Amino acid sequence: MERLIVLMLALAVMLPAVVKSCLSARGAPRTAFFDPAPHKITVRIDGDVRHPGIYSFSANIMTNSAIALVEPVWRWENSVLKTGALPALTSGSTLRLSRSQNNSFVISAGSLSSTERVLLGLPLDINAMDGADFDRLPGIGPVLAARIVEFRQFNGGKMRPDQLIFVKGIGLKKYDILKKYFN
């Protein structure tokens, strides 16, 4: 009997909160560009900056804004922007800011290594990986890594992650483990 009373009290307390949250969710105004889960990109910025590191930015951040956030140790705005477009940032990008010997400003763009991508939970690009990158994945040794690279080269230098199943030595079990590392 006591359990029934406790259950009824709990229901009486929770019911108004549930009803209110359902009504407020229905009545919420919708906006034209609402994104409930903003997309993020992961970028490494280093070189001649005060705060080098790996950053998570909103996907629509401008490259010059990202550079300003890491505080270059020299004034870069005027010189870099006159020389042309800055590289667009995507998840897995790297930027290295430096000053050359002739005092020109250099921004080098690249991408994170496969090891860094795995550690950060970013998808790997199967077409940019070499044998050593494949060898670092679980269940793949140097022989199987060489087979994957050979398979990719034999098929025009490009492959999709789902084509790993066609590489000798990769069965369904191993493929299920590997597919989570790619797009």
XYZ file of C-alpha atoms in Angstrom:
183
model
C 0.000 0.000 0.000
C 2.856 2.389 0.846
C 4.449 1.701 -2.530
C 1.230 2.614 -4.299
C 1.040 5.924 -2.434
C 4.701 6.741 -3.256
C 4.088 5.858 -6.909
C 0.984 8.076 -7.076
C 2.888 11.001 -5.492
C 5.773 10.593 -7.923
C 3.343 10.558 -10.847
C 1.570 13.646 -9.502
C 4.882 15.521 -9.303
C 6.198 14.431 -12.720
C 3.005 14.788 -14.793
C 2.889 18.615 -14.858
C 6.568 18.828 -15.838
C 6.113 16.350 -18.695
C 2.982 18.099 -19.985
C 4.666 21.519 -19.804
C 7.768 20.329 -21.685
C 5.613 18.746 -24.425
C 3.557 21.913 -24.849
C 6.584 24.218 -24.904
C 8.316 22.039 -27.506
C 5.243 22.232 -29.770
C 4.895 25.965 -29.385
C 8.555 26.774 -30.021
C 8.962 29.026 -33.036
C 10.884 27.494 -35.901
C 13.568 29.471 -37.612
C 14.629 29.169 -41.211
C 18.211 28.166 -40.424
C 17.882 26.359 -37.115
C 20.413 23.550 -36.675
C 19.841 21.599 -33.456
C 23.359 20.098 -33.520
C 25.859 22.606 -34.876
C 28.563 20.949 -36.935
C 32.113 21.122 -35.677
C 35.450 20.741 -37.369
C 38.728 19.748 -35.754
C 41.793 21.703 -36.873
C 45.422 21.820 -35.714
C 47.095 25.237 -35.859
C 50.749 25.634 -34.951
C 53.920 27.476 -35.864
C 54.477 31.097 -34.911
C 51.363 31.421 -32.731
C 50.884 32.075 -29.020
C 48.361 29.242 -28.551
C 49.238 26.283 -30.801
C 47.058 23.209 -30.551
C 44.130 21.220 -31.831
C 40.877 23.161 -31.866
C 37.226 22.349 -32.381
C 35.562 25.153 -34.348
C 32.131 25.717 -35.788
C 32.112 24.341 -39.341
C 31.429 27.773 -40.822
C 34.395 29.558 -39.230
C 36.487 31.639 -41.562
C 40.168 30.767 -41.745
C 41.255 34.278 -40.790
C 39.027 34.127 -37.683
C 40.607 30.832 -36.614
C 44.074 32.319 -37.119
C 43.160 35.367 -35.042
C 42.001 33.119 -32.170
C 45.412 31.439 -31.853
C 47.160 34.846 -31.842
C 50.029 34.880 -34.346
C 53.238 36.335 -32.943
C 53.467 38.755 -35.916
C 50.983 40.957 -37.734
C 49.635 38.849 -40.546
C 46.305 40.401 -41.553
C 47.467 42.952 -44.115
C 50.061 40.829 -45.888
C 48.204 37.526 -46.069
C 44.887 38.932 -47.184
C 46.527 40.853 -50.051
C 48.198 37.717 -51.429
C 44.949 35.896 -52.153
C 42.536 33.446 -50.645
C 43.321 31.607 -47.455
C 42.866 27.826 -47.465
C 39.389 26.703 -46.394
C 39.242 24.797 -43.118
C 37.739 21.324 -43.008
C 37.778 18.725 -40.285
C 41.258 17.247 -40.129
C 42.991 20.323 -41.588
C 46.272 21.657 -40.303
C 47.639 25.168 -40.599
C 51.233 26.151 -39.920
C 51.958 29.853 -39.657
C 55.509 31.034 -40.170
C 57.607 33.886 -41.403
C 60.173 33.223 -44.101
C 63.698 34.667 -44.165
C 62.666 37.411 -46.591
C 59.958 38.522 -44.101
C 57.076 37.221 -46.184
C 54.338 35.433 -44.325
C 53.643 31.782 -45.054
C 50.555 29.789 -44.165
C 50.972 26.105 -44.985
C 47.882 23.930 -45.138
C 47.848 20.181 -44.729
C 45.931 17.439 -43.000
C 46.223 15.486 -39.786
C 48.007 12.145 -39.908
C 45.978 8.952 -39.778
C 47.146 8.327 -36.217
C 45.962 11.765 -35.093
C 42.639 11.243 -36.866
C 42.050 7.930 -35.092
C 42.946 9.445 -31.710
C 40.559 12.357 -32.291
C 37.754 10.146 -33.605
C 37.849 11.679 -37.097
C 37.171 9.516 -40.150
C 40.155 8.379 -42.181
C 40.583 9.035 -45.902
C 41.260 5.602 -47.376
C 42.765 7.138 -50.519
C 45.305 9.257 -48.620
C 46.632 6.423 -46.446
C 49.882 4.583 -47.063
C 50.914 1.117 -45.927
C 52.189 2.344 -42.564
C 48.837 4.059 -41.887
C 46.914 0.851 -42.628
C 49.368 -1.135 -40.500
C 48.382 0.957 -37.456
C 44.743 -0.131 -37.675
C 43.635 -3.056 -35.488
C 43.926 -6.444 -37.155
C 46.052 -5.223 -40.054
C 49.718 -6.091 -40.221
C 52.320 -5.091 -42.786
C 51.358 -7.866 -45.243
C 47.658 -6.989 -45.229
C 48.480 -3.272 -45.381
C 50.540 -3.902 -48.523
C 47.626 -5.880 -50.038
C 45.247 -2.973 -49.424
C 47.622 -0.486 -51.068
C 48.180 -2.905 -53.974
C 44.408 -3.400 -54.382
C 43.884 0.364 -54.453
C 46.660 0.881 -57.021
C 45.371 -1.973 -59.186
C 41.915 -0.342 -59.219
C 42.985 3.083 -60.444
C 44.469 4.512 -57.245
C 41.073 5.097 -55.645
C 38.846 2.927 -53.530
C 35.858 3.166 -51.246
C 35.947 1.787 -47.695
C 33.303 -0.818 -48.595
C 35.769 -2.285 -51.116
C 38.024 -3.449 -48.269
C 35.951 -6.624 -48.210
C 37.461 -7.563 -51.608
C 41.040 -7.501 -50.265
C 42.396 -10.990 -49.600
C 42.619 -11.455 -45.829
C 39.713 -9.179 -44.890
C 36.536 -11.034 -44.031
C 33.233 -9.772 -42.703
C 34.412 -9.711 -39.073
C 37.519 -7.690 -39.845
C 35.571 -5.412 -42.190
C 33.023 -4.681 -39.441
C 35.885 -3.601 -37.171
C 37.576 -1.472 -39.853
C 34.565 0.314 -41.371
C 34.081 2.490 -38.286
C 37.398 4.247 -39.026
C 36.281 5.559 -42.431
C 33.641 7.990 -43.697
